[in-house]
Backbone as JSON, one array per atom type, in Angstrom:
{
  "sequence": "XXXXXXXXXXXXXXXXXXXXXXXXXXXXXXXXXXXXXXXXXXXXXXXXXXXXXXXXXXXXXXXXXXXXXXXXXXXXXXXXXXXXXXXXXXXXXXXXXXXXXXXXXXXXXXXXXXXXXXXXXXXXXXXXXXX",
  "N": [[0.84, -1.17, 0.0], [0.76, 2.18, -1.2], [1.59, 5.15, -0.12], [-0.09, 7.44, -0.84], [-2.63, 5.78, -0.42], [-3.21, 5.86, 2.46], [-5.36, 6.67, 4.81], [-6.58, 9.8, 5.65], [-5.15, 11.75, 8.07], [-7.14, 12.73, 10.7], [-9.18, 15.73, 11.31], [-9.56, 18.22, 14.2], [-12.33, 18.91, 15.69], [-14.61, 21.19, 13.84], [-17.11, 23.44, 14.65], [-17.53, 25.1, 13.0], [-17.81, 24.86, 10.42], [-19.52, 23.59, 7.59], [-19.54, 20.66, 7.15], [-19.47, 19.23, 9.53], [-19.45, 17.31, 12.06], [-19.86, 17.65, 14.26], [-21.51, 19.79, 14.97], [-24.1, 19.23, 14.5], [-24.76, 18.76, 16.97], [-24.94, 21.19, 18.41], [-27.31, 22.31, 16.75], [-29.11, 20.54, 17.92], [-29.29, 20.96, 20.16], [-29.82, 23.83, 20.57], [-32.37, 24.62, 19.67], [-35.2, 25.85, 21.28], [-37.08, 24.33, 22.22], [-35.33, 21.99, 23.1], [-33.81, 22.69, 24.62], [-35.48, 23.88, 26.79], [-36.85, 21.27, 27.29], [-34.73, 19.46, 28.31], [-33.39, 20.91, 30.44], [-35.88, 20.79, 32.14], [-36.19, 18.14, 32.59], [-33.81, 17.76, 33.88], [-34.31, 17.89, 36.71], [-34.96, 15.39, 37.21], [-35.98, 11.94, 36.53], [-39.43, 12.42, 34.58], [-43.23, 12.86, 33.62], [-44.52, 12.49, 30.34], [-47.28, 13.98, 30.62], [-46.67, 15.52, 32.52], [-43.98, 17.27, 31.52], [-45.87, 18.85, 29.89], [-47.3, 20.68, 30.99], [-45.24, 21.73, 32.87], [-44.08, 22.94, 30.45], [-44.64, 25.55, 29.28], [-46.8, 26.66, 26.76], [-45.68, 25.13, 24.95], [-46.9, 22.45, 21.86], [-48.9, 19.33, 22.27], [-48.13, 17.79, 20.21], [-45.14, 18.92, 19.46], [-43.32, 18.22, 21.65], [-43.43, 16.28, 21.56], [-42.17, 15.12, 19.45], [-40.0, 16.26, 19.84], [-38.77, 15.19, 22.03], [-38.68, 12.42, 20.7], [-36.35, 13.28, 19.09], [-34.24, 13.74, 20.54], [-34.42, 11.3, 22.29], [-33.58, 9.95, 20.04], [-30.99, 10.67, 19.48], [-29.58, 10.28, 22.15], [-29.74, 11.58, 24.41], [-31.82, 11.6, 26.02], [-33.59, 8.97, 27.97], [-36.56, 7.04, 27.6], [-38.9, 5.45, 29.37], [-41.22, 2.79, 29.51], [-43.73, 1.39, 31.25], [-45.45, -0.26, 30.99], [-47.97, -0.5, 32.32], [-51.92, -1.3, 33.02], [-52.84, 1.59, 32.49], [-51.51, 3.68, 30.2], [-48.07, 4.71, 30.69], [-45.34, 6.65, 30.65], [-42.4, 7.51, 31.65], [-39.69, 9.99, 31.19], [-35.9, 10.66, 31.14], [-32.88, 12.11, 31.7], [-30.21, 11.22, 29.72], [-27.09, 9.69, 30.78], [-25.43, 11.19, 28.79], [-27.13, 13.39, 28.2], [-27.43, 14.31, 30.89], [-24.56, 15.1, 31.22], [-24.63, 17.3, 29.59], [-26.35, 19.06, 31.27], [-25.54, 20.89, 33.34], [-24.15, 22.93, 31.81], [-26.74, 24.13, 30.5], [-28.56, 24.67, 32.78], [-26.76, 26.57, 33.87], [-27.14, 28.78, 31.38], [-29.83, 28.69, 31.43], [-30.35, 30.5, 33.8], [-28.45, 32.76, 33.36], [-30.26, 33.57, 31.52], [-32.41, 33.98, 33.0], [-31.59, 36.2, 34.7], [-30.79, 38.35, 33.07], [-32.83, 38.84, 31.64], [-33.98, 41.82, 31.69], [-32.34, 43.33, 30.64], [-32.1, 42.27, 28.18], [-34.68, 42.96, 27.12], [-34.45, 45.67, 27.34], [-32.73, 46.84, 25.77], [-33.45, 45.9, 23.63], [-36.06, 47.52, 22.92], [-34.66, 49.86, 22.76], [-33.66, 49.62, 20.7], [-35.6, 49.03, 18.72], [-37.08, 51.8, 19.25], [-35.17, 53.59, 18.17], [-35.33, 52.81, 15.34], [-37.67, 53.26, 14.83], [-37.53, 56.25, 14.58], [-36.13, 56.71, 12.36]],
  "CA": [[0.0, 0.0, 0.0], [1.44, 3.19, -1.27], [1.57, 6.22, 0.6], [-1.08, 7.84, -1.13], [-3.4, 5.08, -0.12], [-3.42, 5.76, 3.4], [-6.29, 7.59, 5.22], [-5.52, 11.55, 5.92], [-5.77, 11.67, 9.71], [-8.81, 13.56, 11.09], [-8.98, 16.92, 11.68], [-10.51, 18.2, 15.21], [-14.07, 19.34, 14.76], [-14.66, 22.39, 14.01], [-18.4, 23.89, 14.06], [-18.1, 26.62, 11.96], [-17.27, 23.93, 9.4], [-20.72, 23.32, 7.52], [-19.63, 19.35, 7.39], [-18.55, 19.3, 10.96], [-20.74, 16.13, 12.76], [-20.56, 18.27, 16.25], [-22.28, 20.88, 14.41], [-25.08, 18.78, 14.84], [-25.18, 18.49, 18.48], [-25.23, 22.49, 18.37], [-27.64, 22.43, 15.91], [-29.84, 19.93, 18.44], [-29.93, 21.7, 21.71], [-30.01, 25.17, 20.29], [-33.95, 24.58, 20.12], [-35.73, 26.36, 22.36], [-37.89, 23.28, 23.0], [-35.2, 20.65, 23.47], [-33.34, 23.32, 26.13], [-36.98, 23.49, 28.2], [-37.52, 19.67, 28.08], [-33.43, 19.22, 28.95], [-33.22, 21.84, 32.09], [-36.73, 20.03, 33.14], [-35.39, 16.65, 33.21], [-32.19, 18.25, 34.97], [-35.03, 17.83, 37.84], [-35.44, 14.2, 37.79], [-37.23, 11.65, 35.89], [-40.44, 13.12, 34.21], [-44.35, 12.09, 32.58], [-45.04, 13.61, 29.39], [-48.4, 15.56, 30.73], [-45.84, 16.71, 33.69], [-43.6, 18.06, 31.28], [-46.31, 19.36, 29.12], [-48.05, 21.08, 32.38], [-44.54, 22.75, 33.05], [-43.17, 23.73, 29.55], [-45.48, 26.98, 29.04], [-46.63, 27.14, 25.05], [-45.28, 23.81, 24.23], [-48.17, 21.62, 21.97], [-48.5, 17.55, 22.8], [-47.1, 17.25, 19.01], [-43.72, 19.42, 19.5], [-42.81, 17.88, 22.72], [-43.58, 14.26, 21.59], [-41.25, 15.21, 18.59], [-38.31, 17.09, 20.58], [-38.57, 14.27, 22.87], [-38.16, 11.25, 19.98], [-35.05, 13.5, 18.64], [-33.63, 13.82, 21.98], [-34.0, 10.02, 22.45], [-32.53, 9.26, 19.3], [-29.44, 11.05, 20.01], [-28.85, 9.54, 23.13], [-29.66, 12.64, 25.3], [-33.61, 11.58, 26.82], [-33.76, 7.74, 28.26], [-37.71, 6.89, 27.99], [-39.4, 4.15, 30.28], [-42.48, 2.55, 29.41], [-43.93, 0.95, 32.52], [-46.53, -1.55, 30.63], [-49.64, -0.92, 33.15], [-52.82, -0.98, 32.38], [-52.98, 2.62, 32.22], [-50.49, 3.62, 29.37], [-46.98, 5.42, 31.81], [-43.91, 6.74, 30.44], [-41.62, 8.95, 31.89], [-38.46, 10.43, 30.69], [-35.08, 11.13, 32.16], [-31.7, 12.77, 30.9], [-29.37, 9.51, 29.73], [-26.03, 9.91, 31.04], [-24.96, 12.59, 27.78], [-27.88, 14.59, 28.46], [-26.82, 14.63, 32.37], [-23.52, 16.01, 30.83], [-25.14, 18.82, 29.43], [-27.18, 19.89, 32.11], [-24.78, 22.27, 34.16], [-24.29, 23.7, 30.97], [-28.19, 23.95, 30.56], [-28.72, 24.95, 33.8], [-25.89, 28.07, 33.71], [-27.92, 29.03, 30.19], [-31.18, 29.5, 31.93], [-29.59, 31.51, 34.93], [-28.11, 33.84, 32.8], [-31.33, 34.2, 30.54], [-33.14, 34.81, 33.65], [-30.29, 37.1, 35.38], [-30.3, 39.44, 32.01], [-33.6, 39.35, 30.25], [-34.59, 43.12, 31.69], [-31.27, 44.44, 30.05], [-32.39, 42.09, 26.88], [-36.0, 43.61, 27.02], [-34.56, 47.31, 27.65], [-31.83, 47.04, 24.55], [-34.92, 45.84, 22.16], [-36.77, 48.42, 23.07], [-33.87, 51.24, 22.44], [-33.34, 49.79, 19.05], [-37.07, 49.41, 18.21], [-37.17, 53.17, 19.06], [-34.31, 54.71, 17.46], [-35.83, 52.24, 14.15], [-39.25, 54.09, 14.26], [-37.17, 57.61, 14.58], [-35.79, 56.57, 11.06]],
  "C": [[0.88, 1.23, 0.0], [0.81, 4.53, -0.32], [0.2, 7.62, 0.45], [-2.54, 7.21, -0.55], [-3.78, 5.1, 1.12], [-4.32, 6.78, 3.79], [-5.4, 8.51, 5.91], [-6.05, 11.24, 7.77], [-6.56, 12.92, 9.84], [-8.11, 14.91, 11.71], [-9.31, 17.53, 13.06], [-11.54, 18.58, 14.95], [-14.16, 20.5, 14.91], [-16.36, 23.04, 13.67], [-18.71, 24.76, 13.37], [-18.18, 25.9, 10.9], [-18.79, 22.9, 8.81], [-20.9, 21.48, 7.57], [-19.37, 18.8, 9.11], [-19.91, 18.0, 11.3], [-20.83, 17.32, 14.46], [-21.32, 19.43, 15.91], [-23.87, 20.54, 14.36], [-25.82, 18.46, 15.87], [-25.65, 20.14, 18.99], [-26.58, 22.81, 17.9], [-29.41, 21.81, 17.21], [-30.34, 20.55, 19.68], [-29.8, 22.75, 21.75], [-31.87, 25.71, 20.26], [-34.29, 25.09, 21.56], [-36.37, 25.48, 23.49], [-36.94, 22.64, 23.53], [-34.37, 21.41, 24.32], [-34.44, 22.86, 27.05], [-37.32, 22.55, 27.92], [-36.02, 19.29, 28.52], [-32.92, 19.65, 30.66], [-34.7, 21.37, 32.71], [-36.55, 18.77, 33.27], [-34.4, 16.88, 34.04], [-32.74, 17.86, 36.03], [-35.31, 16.13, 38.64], [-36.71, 13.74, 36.58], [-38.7, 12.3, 36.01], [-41.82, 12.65, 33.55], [-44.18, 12.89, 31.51], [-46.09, 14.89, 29.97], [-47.9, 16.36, 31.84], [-45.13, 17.39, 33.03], [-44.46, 19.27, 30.3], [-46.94, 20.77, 29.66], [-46.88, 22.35, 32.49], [-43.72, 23.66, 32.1], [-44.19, 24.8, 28.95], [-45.64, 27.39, 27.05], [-46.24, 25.65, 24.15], [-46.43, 22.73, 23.74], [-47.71, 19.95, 21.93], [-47.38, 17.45, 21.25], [-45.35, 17.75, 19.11], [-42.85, 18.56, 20.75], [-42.63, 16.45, 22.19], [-42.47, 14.18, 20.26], [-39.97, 16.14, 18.78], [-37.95, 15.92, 21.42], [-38.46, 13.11, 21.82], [-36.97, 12.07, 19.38], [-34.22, 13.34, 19.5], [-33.35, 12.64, 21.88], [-33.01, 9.75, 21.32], [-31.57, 9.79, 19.4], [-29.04, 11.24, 20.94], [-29.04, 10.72, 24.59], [-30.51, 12.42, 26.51], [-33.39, 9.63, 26.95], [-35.11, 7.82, 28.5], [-37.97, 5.72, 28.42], [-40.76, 3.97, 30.19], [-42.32, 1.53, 30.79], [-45.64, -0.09, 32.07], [-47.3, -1.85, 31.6], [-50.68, -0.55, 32.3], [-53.36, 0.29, 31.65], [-51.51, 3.47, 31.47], [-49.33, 4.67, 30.93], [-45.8, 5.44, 31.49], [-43.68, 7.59, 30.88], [-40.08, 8.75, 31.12], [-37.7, 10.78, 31.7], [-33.48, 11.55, 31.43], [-31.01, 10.92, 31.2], [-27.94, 10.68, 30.5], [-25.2, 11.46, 30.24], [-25.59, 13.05, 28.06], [-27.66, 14.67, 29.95], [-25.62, 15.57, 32.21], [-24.16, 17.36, 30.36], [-25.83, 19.63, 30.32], [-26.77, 20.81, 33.42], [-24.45, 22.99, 33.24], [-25.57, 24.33, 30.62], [-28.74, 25.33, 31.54], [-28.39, 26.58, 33.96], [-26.78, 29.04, 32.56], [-29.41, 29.76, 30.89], [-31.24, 30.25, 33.17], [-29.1, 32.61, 34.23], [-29.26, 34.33, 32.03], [-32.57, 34.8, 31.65], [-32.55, 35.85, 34.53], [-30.86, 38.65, 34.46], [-31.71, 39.51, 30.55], [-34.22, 40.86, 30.62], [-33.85, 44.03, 30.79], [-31.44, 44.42, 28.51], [-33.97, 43.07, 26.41], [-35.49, 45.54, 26.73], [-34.03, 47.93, 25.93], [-33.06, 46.6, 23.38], [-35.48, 46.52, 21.94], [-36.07, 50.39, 22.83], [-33.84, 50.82, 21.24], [-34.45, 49.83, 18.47], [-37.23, 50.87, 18.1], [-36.11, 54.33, 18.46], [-34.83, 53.79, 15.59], [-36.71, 53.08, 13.77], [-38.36, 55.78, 14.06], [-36.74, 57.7, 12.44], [-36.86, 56.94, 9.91]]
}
Protein backbone atom coordinates (compact mmCIF):
# COMPACT_ATOMS: atom_id res chain seq x y z
CA UNK A 1 0.00 0.00 0.00
CA UNK A 2 1.44 3.19 -1.27
CA UNK A 3 1.57 6.22 0.60
CA UNK A 4 -1.08 7.84 -1.13
CA UNK A 5 -3.40 5.08 -0.12
CA UNK A 6 -3.42 5.76 3.40
CA UNK A 7 -6.29 7.59 5.22
CA UNK A 8 -5.52 11.55 5.92
CA UNK A 9 -5.77 11.67 9.71
CA UNK A 10 -8.81 13.56 11.09
CA UNK A 11 -8.98 16.92 11.68
CA UNK A 12 -10.51 18.20 15.21
CA UNK A 13 -14.07 19.34 14.76
CA UNK A 14 -14.66 22.39 14.01
CA UNK A 15 -18.40 23.89 14.06
CA UNK A 16 -18.10 26.62 11.96
CA UNK A 17 -17.27 23.93 9.40
CA UNK A 18 -20.72 23.32 7.52
CA UNK A 19 -19.63 19.35 7.39
CA UNK A 20 -18.55 19.30 10.96
CA UNK A 21 -20.74 16.13 12.76
CA UNK A 22 -20.56 18.27 16.25
CA UNK A 23 -22.28 20.88 14.41
CA UNK A 24 -25.08 18.78 14.84
CA UNK A 25 -25.18 18.49 18.48
CA UNK A 26 -25.23 22.49 18.37
CA UNK A 27 -27.64 22.43 15.91
CA UNK A 28 -29.84 19.93 18.44
CA UNK A 29 -29.93 21.70 21.71
CA UNK A 30 -30.01 25.17 20.29
CA UNK A 31 -33.95 24.58 20.12
CA UNK A 32 -35.73 26.36 22.36
CA UNK A 33 -37.89 23.28 23.00
CA UNK A 34 -35.20 20.65 23.47
CA UNK A 35 -33.34 23.32 26.13
CA UNK A 36 -36.98 23.49 28.20
CA UNK A 37 -37.52 19.67 28.08
CA UNK A 38 -33.43 19.22 28.95
CA UNK A 39 -33.22 21.84 32.09
CA UNK A 40 -36.73 20.03 33.14
CA UNK A 41 -35.39 16.65 33.21
CA UNK A 42 -32.19 18.25 34.97
CA UNK A 43 -35.03 17.83 37.84
CA UNK A 44 -35.44 14.20 37.79
CA UNK A 45 -37.23 11.65 35.89
CA UNK A 46 -40.44 13.12 34.21
CA UNK A 47 -44.35 12.09 32.58
CA UNK A 48 -45.04 13.61 29.39
CA UNK A 49 -48.40 15.56 30.73
CA UNK A 50 -45.84 16.71 33.69
CA UNK A 51 -43.60 18.06 31.28
CA UNK A 52 -46.31 19.36 29.12
CA UNK A 53 -48.05 21.08 32.38
CA UNK A 54 -44.54 22.75 33.05
CA UNK A 55 -43.17 23.73 29.55
CA UNK A 56 -45.48 26.98 29.04
CA UNK A 57 -46.63 27.14 25.05
CA UNK A 58 -45.28 23.81 24.23
CA UNK A 59 -48.17 21.62 21.97
CA UNK A 60 -48.50 17.55 22.80
CA UNK A 61 -47.10 17.25 19.01
CA UNK A 62 -43.72 19.42 19.50
CA UNK A 63 -42.81 17.88 22.72
CA UNK A 64 -43.58 14.26 21.59
CA UNK A 65 -41.25 15.21 18.59
CA UNK A 66 -38.31 17.09 20.58
CA UNK A 67 -38.57 14.27 22.87
CA UNK A 68 -38.16 11.25 19.98
CA UNK A 69 -35.05 13.50 18.64
CA UNK A 70 -33.63 13.82 21.98
CA UNK A 71 -34.00 10.02 22.45
CA UNK A 72 -32.53 9.26 19.30
CA UNK A 73 -29.44 11.05 20.01
CA UNK A 74 -28.85 9.54 23.13
CA UNK A 75 -29.66 12.64 25.30
CA UNK A 76 -33.61 11.58 26.82
CA UNK A 77 -33.76 7.74 28.26
CA UNK A 78 -37.71 6.89 27.99
CA UNK A 79 -39.40 4.15 30.28
CA UNK A 80 -42.48 2.55 29.41
CA UNK A 81 -43.93 0.95 32.52
CA UNK A 82 -46.53 -1.55 30.63
CA UNK A 83 -49.64 -0.92 33.15
CA UNK A 84 -52.82 -0.98 32.38
CA UNK A 85 -52.98 2.62 32.22
CA UNK A 86 -50.49 3.62 29.37
CA UNK A 87 -46.98 5.42 31.81
CA UNK A 88 -43.91 6.74 30.44
CA UNK A 89 -41.62 8.95 31.89
CA UNK A 90 -38.46 10.43 30.69
CA UNK A 91 -35.08 11.13 32.16
CA UNK A 92 -31.70 12.77 30.90
CA UNK A 93 -29.37 9.51 29.73
CA UNK A 94 -26.03 9.91 31.04
CA UNK A 95 -24.96 12.59 27.78
CA UNK A 96 -27.88 14.59 28.46
CA UNK A 97 -26.82 14.63 32.37
CA UNK A 98 -23.52 16.01 30.83
CA UNK A 99 -25.14 18.82 29.43
CA UNK A 100 -27.18 19.89 32.11
CA UNK A 101 -24.78 22.27 34.16
CA UNK A 102 -24.29 23.70 30.97
CA UNK A 103 -28.19 23.95 30.56
CA UNK A 104 -28.72 24.95 33.80
CA UNK A 105 -25.89 28.07 33.71
CA UNK A 106 -27.92 29.03 30.19
CA UNK A 107 -31.18 29.50 31.93
CA UNK A 108 -29.59 31.51 34.93
CA UNK A 109 -28.11 33.84 32.80
CA UNK A 110 -31.33 34.20 30.54
CA UNK A 111 -33.14 34.81 33.65
CA UNK A 112 -30.29 37.10 35.38
CA UNK A 113 -30.30 39.44 32.01
CA UNK A 114 -33.60 39.35 30.25
CA UNK A 115 -34.59 43.12 31.69
CA UNK A 116 -31.27 44.44 30.05
CA UNK A 117 -32.39 42.09 26.88
CA UNK A 118 -36.00 43.61 27.02
CA UNK A 119 -34.56 47.31 27.65
CA UNK A 120 -31.83 47.04 24.55
CA UNK A 121 -34.92 45.84 22.16
CA UNK A 122 -36.77 48.42 23.07
CA UNK A 123 -33.87 51.24 22.44
CA UNK A 124 -33.34 49.79 19.05
CA UNK A 125 -37.07 49.41 18.21
CA UNK A 126 -37.17 53.17 19.06
CA UNK A 127 -34.31 54.71 17.46
CA UNK A 128 -35.83 52.24 14.15
CA UNK A 129 -39.25 54.09 14.26
CA UNK A 130 -37.17 57.61 14.58
CA UNK A 131 -35.79 56.57 11.06
Amino acid sequence: MGPSAQPEPSSPPDVFDETCSARHALELVASKWAVLILSALAGGPTRNAELLCRIGGISQKMLTQTLRDLERNGLVLRQDFHTAKPCVEYRLSPLGDSLSETLTALDRWAERHFPALDAAREAFDARESER
